[in-house]
Amino acid sequence: MTMQSPEKPSSSPIRKPLNLIQAINEALREELLRDQSVLVFGEDVAKRGGVFLATEGLQSEFGKKRVFDTPLSEASIVGAAVGMCVRGLRPVAEIQFADYLYPGFDQIVSQAAKIRYRSGGGFYCPMVIRTPSGGGVRGGNHHSQSPESYFTHTPGLKVVMPSTPYDAKGLLKEAIRLDDPVMFFEPKRLYRSFKEDVPLDDYTIPFGKAATRMEGSDITLIGYGGVMPDVIKAAEALKAEGIHPEVLDLRTLIPWDREAVLSSVAKTGRVVLISEAPRTSNFMGEVAYVIQEELFDQMLAPVVQVAGFDTPYPYALDKVYLPGPNRILRAAAKSLGY
Amino acid sequence: MFEAFTNQPIRLIGEDGSRTQPFELDLGVDELLQIHRDMIRSRVCDERLIPILRQGKTSFYAQSTGMEATQIGIAWGTRKKHDWYWPYYRDNGLILTLGMPLKRWISQLLGSNDDVCKGRQMPQHFSDPENHIASICSAIGSHIAPAAGTAIAQKYLGTDEITICTFGEGATSEGDWHAGVNMASANKAPCLFICENNQYAISLNVRDQTNSKNIAVKGHAYGIPGFYVDGQDVLAVRAVVKQAAEYIRAGNGSVLIECLTYRIGTHSSSDDDSRYRSKEEVESWRAQDPLVRFERFLEKEGILPAREEIEAYYGSVLAEFEEALSTSDASGYPTWEILFDDVYSDLPDHLAQQAIYVREENL
Ligand SMILES: Cc1ncc(C[n+]2csc(CCOP(=O)(O)OP(=O)(O)O)c2C)c(N)n1
């Protein structure tokens, strides 16, 4: 019933240590090479190579027709992408910060998300909106937000947030090939935080498959995006105390891996859900709902959630706001001590 | 050559049907008579839909009576099935003239099984990929930037197509209208923006919509020509649209055209226009009927068909309409089975779960 493209794993022994932003750049480059219908555009993406350099070098390699700067208008960047799809292209648009998706919000929810449904499948939108998201870079109110839940709430959009260079490349390549509009959130504080070996060939990661970052049987920790390194730190601290946590990285929110979540929580009976988006109406609330609905009588403790607070993102109190390892451990203790 | 930014609307035929200036007509008799039939077809369907609505067969309708010269003129000035169109919900005359089959349009109004949109949208939100007509979105002005994108794609693909985007004058106040026109013009995209200025956005008169002297002058802000045309004159609309389309096709970037017209009917089937405009005003515009003006022209040219022939055509459109209505209605109406189709290219797990739930309810 669920049709998913199979994972196309890498067969290449040639790997290169890349950070997350380099992996994004590599994915864009490979897709531009592979398919003439792929175009890359947005504010400052061409000459400047993007404010975070995700698109560095692409215009000089592929020319001004394929990689170009646009006027400063998110509504027209997204809207133009919709119109390009109607005429058969596969646009990859950059919105400079996720905080600036809002001027393009109507184009995303009214046009991109609904054109397939409202035309009975006559038109569809194979586009990707890439955008740096989340906190931890001293960006204050308007360069730190995690707005993914607005988009998980909109039927028709697929929503992704990788946390590793390997996943970023494989998921972005998959996003570009999918025939649906994809909101591709890039946790900007992880752009340059670490490198890992990334295959230099063509591989993709299917949507809707969580990654198990650590196997264990005592408690499940589930996160995605920018919080993942802290989730792993917390898990390691638990392990040092003789507790065996299982760590899942959702990687994609729409669709999300129900099966992996439910089988892990069925095994451990305890779960902590971790994200940095504001708590109320946070996507993890849906994950919590499904867990309690399906596993109510197998749970050893209530579902515990760690999220951002319901305040605008505070500049000076960055560290208080973001769920670090200590707050995750406190939540785990609550579950374990129940 | 028509000039941009004129103070008076560009006009070729006057109220009495005579030429306002000497011009060479590049249309043969057959074409002129086809334009006449296209205007009639649009008018007949528009009028026929009112009783259909009263019978409750459809829930909403946006009339186009009085705007035929504008809408049919646009279709005749561009290249059907070659160019691409982002129209708006009132464009009945345009889409029918572009070749959307009457039954396809009526099926959308009914939301029956014959509707290619599968009954997903309220009436007047048509979509017709075969005729290059993009899907209508209710959010006013939200199709301007997409039209710019289609034009950018046409330029990238190296085609000689252009994109035609139509809207009411109310749409020109939306932020996305300005963003979209700027996007097209900054990219020198082959995009023709056409405002069907029928002078009211629901109840708001155009004089309160904008302080600009007209809509065409807004082209100045984006560095593109703005043509101000008499939207009751089908030949003027067609000629200016054609000139603009050729200019765009030659690689000169985007153009804005304003067609000054009038909406004779109410805004929609749920509107009461006596609250915001006088009967006298409506009557004065009814007296400037674009169909009558064109018939006077044909008469002066000595080619107006005999009354009986015109009546017979009215009759044939009505018959076509009734046939489309009854066969579309007979195709039945969508049931829950298609609720979850076309949200995505596939059926993600969470939707599959919801589909199981609805199926259980319907066992
Ligand atoms: C963004 C948005 N705001 C409000 C509406 C409600 N609305 C529907 S039609 C309309 C007036 C549109 O007027 P105009 O663009 O001049 O076109 P007309 O209907 O006169 O042909 C309004 C306000 C809407 N559909 N979308």
Coordinates of C-alpha atoms in Angstrom, one line a residue, chain B residues 3-363:
Chain B
E3 CA 1.3 52.9 -27.8
A4 CA 1.8 51.9 -24.1
F5 CA 0.5 54.1 -21.3
T6 CA -2.2 56.0 -23.2
N7 CA -4.5 58.2 -21.2
Q8 CA -7.6 56.8 -23.0
P9 CA -8.3 53.2 -23.5
I10 CA -7.2 51.8 -26.9
R11 CA -10.3 51.3 -29.0
L12 CA -10.9 50.1 -32.6
I13 CA -14.6 50.0 -32.8
G14 CA -17.0 52.5 -31.2
E15 CA -20.3 52.0 -29.5
D16 CA -22.1 52.2 -32.8
G17 CA -20.0 49.6 -34.3
S18 CA -18.0 51.9 -36.6
R19 CA -14.2 52.0 -36.8
T20 CA -12.8 54.7 -34.6
Q21 CA -9.8 54.9 -36.8
P22 CA -8.9 53.4 -40.1
F23 CA -7.2 50.0 -39.6
E24 CA -6.5 47.0 -41.7
L25 CA -8.2 43.9 -40.4
D26 CA -6.0 40.8 -40.3
L27 CA -9.0 38.5 -39.7
G28 CA -11.1 36.9 -42.4
V29 CA -14.9 36.7 -42.4
D30 CA -14.8 33.1 -41.0
E31 CA -12.6 34.2 -38.1
L32 CA -14.8 37.2 -37.3
L33 CA -17.9 35.0 -37.3
Q34 CA -16.1 32.5 -35.0
I35 CA -15.3 35.3 -32.6
H36 CA -19.0 36.2 -32.6
R37 CA -19.9 32.6 -31.9
D38 CA -17.4 32.4 -29.1
M39 CA -18.9 35.4 -27.4
I40 CA -22.4 34.0 -27.7
R41 CA -21.3 30.6 -26.4
S42 CA -19.8 32.2 -23.3
R43 CA -22.9 34.4 -22.7
V44 CA -25.4 31.6 -23.2
C45 CA -23.6 29.3 -20.7
D46 CA -23.2 32.2 -18.2
E47 CA -26.9 32.9 -18.3
R48 CA -28.0 29.3 -18.3
L49 CA -25.9 28.7 -15.1
I50 CA -28.1 30.9 -13.0
P51 CA -31.2 28.7 -13.0
I52 CA -28.9 25.6 -12.6
L53 CA -27.6 27.2 -9.5
R54 CA -31.1 28.0 -8.2
Q55 CA -32.0 24.3 -8.7
G56 CA -29.1 23.5 -6.4
K57 CA -27.1 21.5 -8.9
T58 CA -24.1 23.6 -8.1
S59 CA -23.2 25.6 -5.1
F60 CA -21.4 28.6 -6.4
Y61 CA -20.9 30.5 -9.6
A62 CA -18.9 33.6 -10.8
Q63 CA -20.6 35.3 -13.8
S64 CA -18.7 36.7 -16.7
T65 CA -21.5 38.4 -18.6
G66 CA -20.3 41.8 -19.9
M67 CA -16.7 40.7 -20.0
E68 CA -16.8 38.6 -23.2
A69 CA -14.9 41.0 -25.3
T70 CA -12.0 40.9 -22.9
Q71 CA -11.9 37.2 -22.3
I72 CA -12.5 36.1 -25.9
G73 CA -10.2 38.8 -27.2
I74 CA -7.4 37.4 -25.0
A75 CA -7.9 33.9 -26.3
W76 CA -7.8 35.2 -29.9
G77 CA -4.6 37.2 -29.4
T78 CA -2.6 34.3 -28.1
R79 CA -1.7 30.8 -29.3
K80 CA -4.1 28.1 -27.9
K81 CA -2.6 24.8 -26.9
H82 CA 0.9 26.3 -27.5
D83 CA 1.1 29.1 -24.9
W84 CA 0.4 28.5 -21.2
Y85 CA -2.3 30.1 -19.2
W86 CA -2.7 31.0 -15.5
P87 CA -6.3 32.3 -15.5
Y88 CA -8.6 33.3 -12.7
Y89 CA -11.9 32.0 -11.5
R90 CA -14.1 34.3 -13.7
D91 CA -12.5 33.4 -17.0
N92 CA -15.3 31.3 -18.4
G93 CA -15.1 32.9 -21.9
L94 CA -11.4 32.5 -22.0
I95 CA -11.2 28.9 -21.1
L96 CA -14.0 27.8 -23.4
T97 CA -12.4 29.7 -26.3
L98 CA -9.1 28.1 -25.5
G99 CA -10.6 24.8 -26.2
M100 CA -11.7 23.4 -22.8
P101 CA -14.6 21.2 -23.7
L102 CA -17.9 22.5 -22.3
K103 CA -18.5 19.2 -20.5
R104 CA -15.1 19.4 -18.7
W105 CA -16.0 22.9 -17.4
I106 CA -19.5 21.9 -16.3
S107 CA -18.2 18.7 -14.7
Q108 CA -15.9 20.9 -12.6
L109 CA -18.9 23.1 -11.6
L110 CA -20.8 20.0 -10.6
G111 CA -17.9 18.2 -9.0
S112 CA -19.1 15.0 -10.6
N113 CA -17.1 11.9 -11.5
D114 CA -16.4 13.4 -14.9
D115 CA -14.6 16.3 -13.3
V116 CA -10.9 15.9 -14.1
C117 CA -10.3 17.6 -10.7
K118 CA -12.2 14.8 -9.0
G119 CA -14.6 17.2 -7.2
R120 CA -11.7 18.5 -5.1
Q121 CA -12.5 22.2 -5.5
M122 CA -15.5 24.5 -5.3
P123 CA -17.1 25.5 -8.7
Q124 CA -15.1 27.8 -11.0
H125 CA -11.7 26.3 -10.0
F126 CA -11.0 24.5 -13.2
S127 CA -7.8 23.0 -14.4
D128 CA -7.0 21.6 -17.8
P129 CA -3.5 20.4 -18.5
E130 CA -4.4 19.4 -22.1
N131 CA -5.2 23.0 -22.9
H132 CA -2.3 24.4 -20.9
I133 CA -4.7 25.9 -18.4
A134 CA -3.2 25.8 -14.9
S135 CA -5.3 24.9 -11.9
I136 CA -7.2 27.8 -10.2
C137 CA -6.3 28.6 -6.6
S138 CA -8.8 30.7 -4.6
A139 CA -6.2 32.8 -2.9
I140 CA -6.3 36.0 -4.9
G141 CA -3.1 36.9 -6.6
S142 CA -1.3 33.7 -5.6
H143 CA -1.0 32.6 -9.3
I144 CA 1.1 35.7 -10.4
A145 CA 4.5 34.4 -9.2
P146 CA 3.7 30.9 -10.5
A147 CA 3.0 32.4 -13.9
A148 CA 6.3 34.2 -13.7
G149 CA 7.9 30.7 -13.0
T150 CA 6.2 29.1 -16.0
A151 CA 7.5 31.9 -18.2
I152 CA 11.0 31.5 -16.7
A153 CA 10.8 27.8 -17.5
Q154 CA 9.7 28.5 -21.1
K155 CA 12.7 30.8 -21.5
Y156 CA 15.0 28.2 -20.0
L157 CA 13.7 25.5 -22.3
G158 CA 14.2 27.7 -25.3
T159 CA 10.6 27.5 -26.5
D160 CA 8.7 30.3 -28.3
E161 CA 5.8 29.9 -25.9
I162 CA 4.6 32.6 -23.6
T163 CA 2.6 32.6 -20.4
I164 CA -0.6 34.5 -20.1
C165 CA -1.8 35.4 -16.6
T166 CA -5.1 37.0 -15.9
F167 CA -6.6 38.6 -12.8
G168 CA -9.1 41.1 -11.6
E169 CA -8.0 44.6 -10.5
G170 CA -8.5 43.7 -6.9
A171 CA -5.6 41.2 -7.2
T172 CA -3.2 44.0 -8.1
S173 CA -3.3 45.2 -4.4
E174 CA -1.9 41.9 -3.1
G175 CA 1.8 41.8 -2.2
D176 CA 2.3 38.7 -4.3
W177 CA 1.0 40.5 -7.4
H178 CA 3.9 43.0 -7.1
A179 CA 6.4 40.3 -6.2
G180 CA 5.3 38.1 -9.1
V181 CA 5.3 40.9 -11.7
N182 CA 8.7 42.0 -10.5
M183 CA 10.0 38.4 -10.6
A184 CA 8.9 38.1 -14.2
S185 CA 10.2 41.4 -15.4
A186 CA 13.5 41.1 -13.6
N187 CA 14.0 37.8 -15.4
K188 CA 12.8 39.2 -18.7
A189 CA 10.5 36.3 -18.7
P190 CA 8.0 35.8 -21.5
C191 CA 5.0 36.6 -19.4
L192 CA 1.8 38.6 -20.4
F193 CA -0.1 39.9 -17.4
I194 CA -3.6 40.9 -18.2
C195 CA -5.9 42.7 -15.7
E196 CA -9.6 42.3 -16.4
N197 CA -10.6 45.5 -14.7
N198 CA -14.3 45.0 -14.1
Q199 CA -14.2 47.9 -11.6
Y200 CA -15.4 46.0 -8.6
A201 CA -13.6 43.6 -6.2
I202 CA -16.7 42.3 -4.6
S203 CA -18.0 45.6 -3.3
L204 CA -14.9 47.7 -3.5
N205 CA -14.8 50.1 -6.5
V206 CA -11.5 50.4 -8.3
R207 CA -11.3 54.1 -7.3
D208 CA -10.9 52.9 -3.7
Q209 CA -8.7 49.9 -4.7
T210 CA -5.7 52.0 -5.8
N211 CA -4.7 55.7 -6.1
S212 CA -2.9 54.9 -9.4
K213 CA -4.7 56.6 -12.3
N214 CA -5.3 53.2 -13.8
I215 CA -3.8 49.7 -13.6
A216 CA -1.7 49.8 -16.7
V217 CA 0.5 52.6 -15.2
K218 CA 1.8 50.1 -12.7
G219 CA 3.9 48.7 -15.5
H220 CA 6.1 51.8 -15.0
A221 CA 7.2 50.5 -11.6
Y222 CA 8.5 47.2 -13.1
G223 CA 10.0 48.6 -16.3
I224 CA 7.5 46.9 -18.6
P225 CA 5.0 48.4 -21.1
G226 CA 1.5 48.9 -19.7
F227 CA -1.4 49.0 -22.2
Y228 CA -4.8 50.5 -21.4
V229 CA -7.5 48.9 -23.5
D230 CA -11.2 49.2 -24.0
G231 CA -12.2 45.8 -22.6
Q232 CA -15.6 46.0 -24.3
D233 CA -14.0 46.0 -27.8
V234 CA -13.1 42.5 -28.7
L235 CA -11.0 43.5 -31.7
A236 CA -9.0 46.1 -29.7
V237 CA -8.3 43.5 -26.9
R238 CA -7.3 40.9 -29.5
A239 CA -5.1 43.3 -31.4
V240 CA -3.3 44.7 -28.3
V241 CA -2.9 41.2 -26.8
K242 CA -1.5 39.9 -30.1
Q243 CA 1.0 42.8 -30.4
A244 CA 2.1 42.3 -26.9
A245 CA 2.4 38.5 -27.4
E246 CA 4.6 39.0 -30.4
Y247 CA 6.7 41.5 -28.6
I248 CA 7.2 39.0 -25.7
R249 CA 7.8 36.1 -28.1
A250 CA 10.6 38.2 -29.7
G251 CA 12.4 38.1 -26.4
N252 CA 11.6 41.5 -25.0
G253 CA 10.4 40.4 -21.5
S254 CA 7.0 40.9 -19.9
V255 CA 4.1 43.1 -20.6
L256 CA 1.1 44.4 -18.6
I257 CA -2.3 45.0 -20.2
E258 CA -5.4 46.4 -18.5
C259 CA -8.8 45.7 -20.1
L260 CA -11.4 48.2 -18.8
T261 CA -14.7 46.3 -18.6
Y262 CA -17.6 45.8 -16.2
R263 CA -19.2 42.9 -14.3
I264 CA -22.9 43.0 -15.1
G265 CA -23.8 40.2 -12.7
T266 CA -23.2 40.0 -9.0
H267 CA -19.7 39.1 -7.8
S268 CA -20.7 35.6 -7.2
S269 CA -23.9 33.7 -6.6
S270 CA -23.8 34.7 -2.9
D271 CA -23.5 38.4 -3.5
D272 CA -26.1 41.2 -3.3
D273 CA -24.7 44.1 -5.4
S274 CA -27.5 46.5 -4.5
R275 CA -25.5 47.2 -1.4
Y276 CA -22.7 48.9 -3.2
R277 CA -23.8 50.0 -6.6
S278 CA -26.8 51.6 -8.2
K279 CA -29.1 50.0 -10.7
E280 CA -28.5 53.0 -13.0
E281 CA -24.8 52.3 -13.1
V282 CA -25.4 48.7 -14.0
E283 CA -27.9 49.6 -16.6
S284 CA -25.6 52.1 -18.2
W285 CA -23.0 49.4 -18.6
R286 CA -25.5 46.9 -19.8
A287 CA -26.2 49.4 -22.6
Q288 CA -22.5 49.1 -23.5
D289 CA -22.8 45.4 -24.1
P290 CA -19.6 44.1 -25.9
L291 CA -21.6 41.5 -27.8
V292 CA -24.0 44.1 -29.2
R293 CA -21.1 46.4 -30.1
F294 CA -19.5 43.6 -32.0
E295 CA -22.7 42.7 -33.8
R296 CA -23.1 46.3 -34.9
F297 CA -19.6 46.1 -36.3
L298 CA -20.4 42.9 -38.2
E299 CA -23.5 44.5 -39.5
K300 CA -21.6 47.6 -40.7
E301 CA -19.1 45.2 -42.4
G302 CA -22.1 43.5 -44.0
I303 CA -21.4 40.1 -42.6
L304 CA -23.7 39.8 -39.6
P305 CA -25.5 36.5 -39.9
A306 CA -29.3 36.6 -40.2
R307 CA -31.2 36.7 -36.9
E308 CA -32.5 33.1 -37.4
E309 CA -29.0 31.9 -37.9
I310 CA -27.9 33.5 -34.7
E311 CA -30.9 32.2 -32.9
A312 CA -30.1 28.7 -34.2
Y313 CA -26.6 29.0 -32.8
Y314 CA -28.0 30.0 -29.4
G315 CA -30.1 26.9 -29.6
S316 CA -27.3 24.7 -30.5
V317 CA -25.2 26.0 -27.5
L318 CA -28.1 25.4 -25.2
A319 CA -28.5 21.9 -26.5
E320 CA -24.8 21.3 -26.0
F321 CA -25.0 22.7 -22.5
E322 CA -28.0 20.5 -21.5
E323 CA -26.3 17.4 -23.0
A324 CA -23.1 18.2 -21.0
L325 CA -25.0 18.8 -17.9
S326 CA -27.1 15.6 -18.0
T327 CA -24.2 13.3 -19.0
S328 CA -21.9 14.8 -16.4
D329 CA -24.5 14.5 -13.7
A330 CA -25.2 10.9 -14.8
S331 CA -21.5 10.1 -14.2
G332 CA -22.2 10.2 -10.5
Y333 CA -20.3 11.8 -7.7
P334 CA -17.0 10.9 -5.9
T335 CA -17.1 8.7 -2.9
W336 CA -14.6 8.3 0.0
E337 CA -12.4 6.0 -2.1
I338 CA -10.6 9.0 -3.7
L339 CA -10.2 11.1 -0.5
F340 CA -6.6 10.1 0.0
D341 CA -5.5 10.1 -3.7
D342 CA -3.3 12.9 -5.0
V343 CA -2.2 14.3 -1.7
Y344 CA 1.2 12.9 -2.6
S345 CA 2.7 10.9 -5.4
D346 CA 2.5 7.9 -3.0
L347 CA 0.4 7.0 0.0
P348 CA 2.5 7.7 3.1
D349 CA 1.9 5.5 6.2
H350 CA -0.2 8.0 8.2
L351 CA -2.6 8.5 5.2
A352 CA -2.8 4.7 4.7
Q353 CA -3.9 4.5 8.4
Q354 CA -6.5 7.2 7.9
A355 CA -7.8 5.4 4.7
I356 CA -8.3 2.2 6.7
Y357 CA -10.3 4.1 9.3
V358 CA -12.6 5.6 6.7
R359 CA -13.0 2.3 4.9
E360 CA -14.2 0.7 8.1
E361 CA -16.8 3.4 8.5
N362 CA -18.0 2.6 5.0
L363 CA -18.2 -1.2 5.2

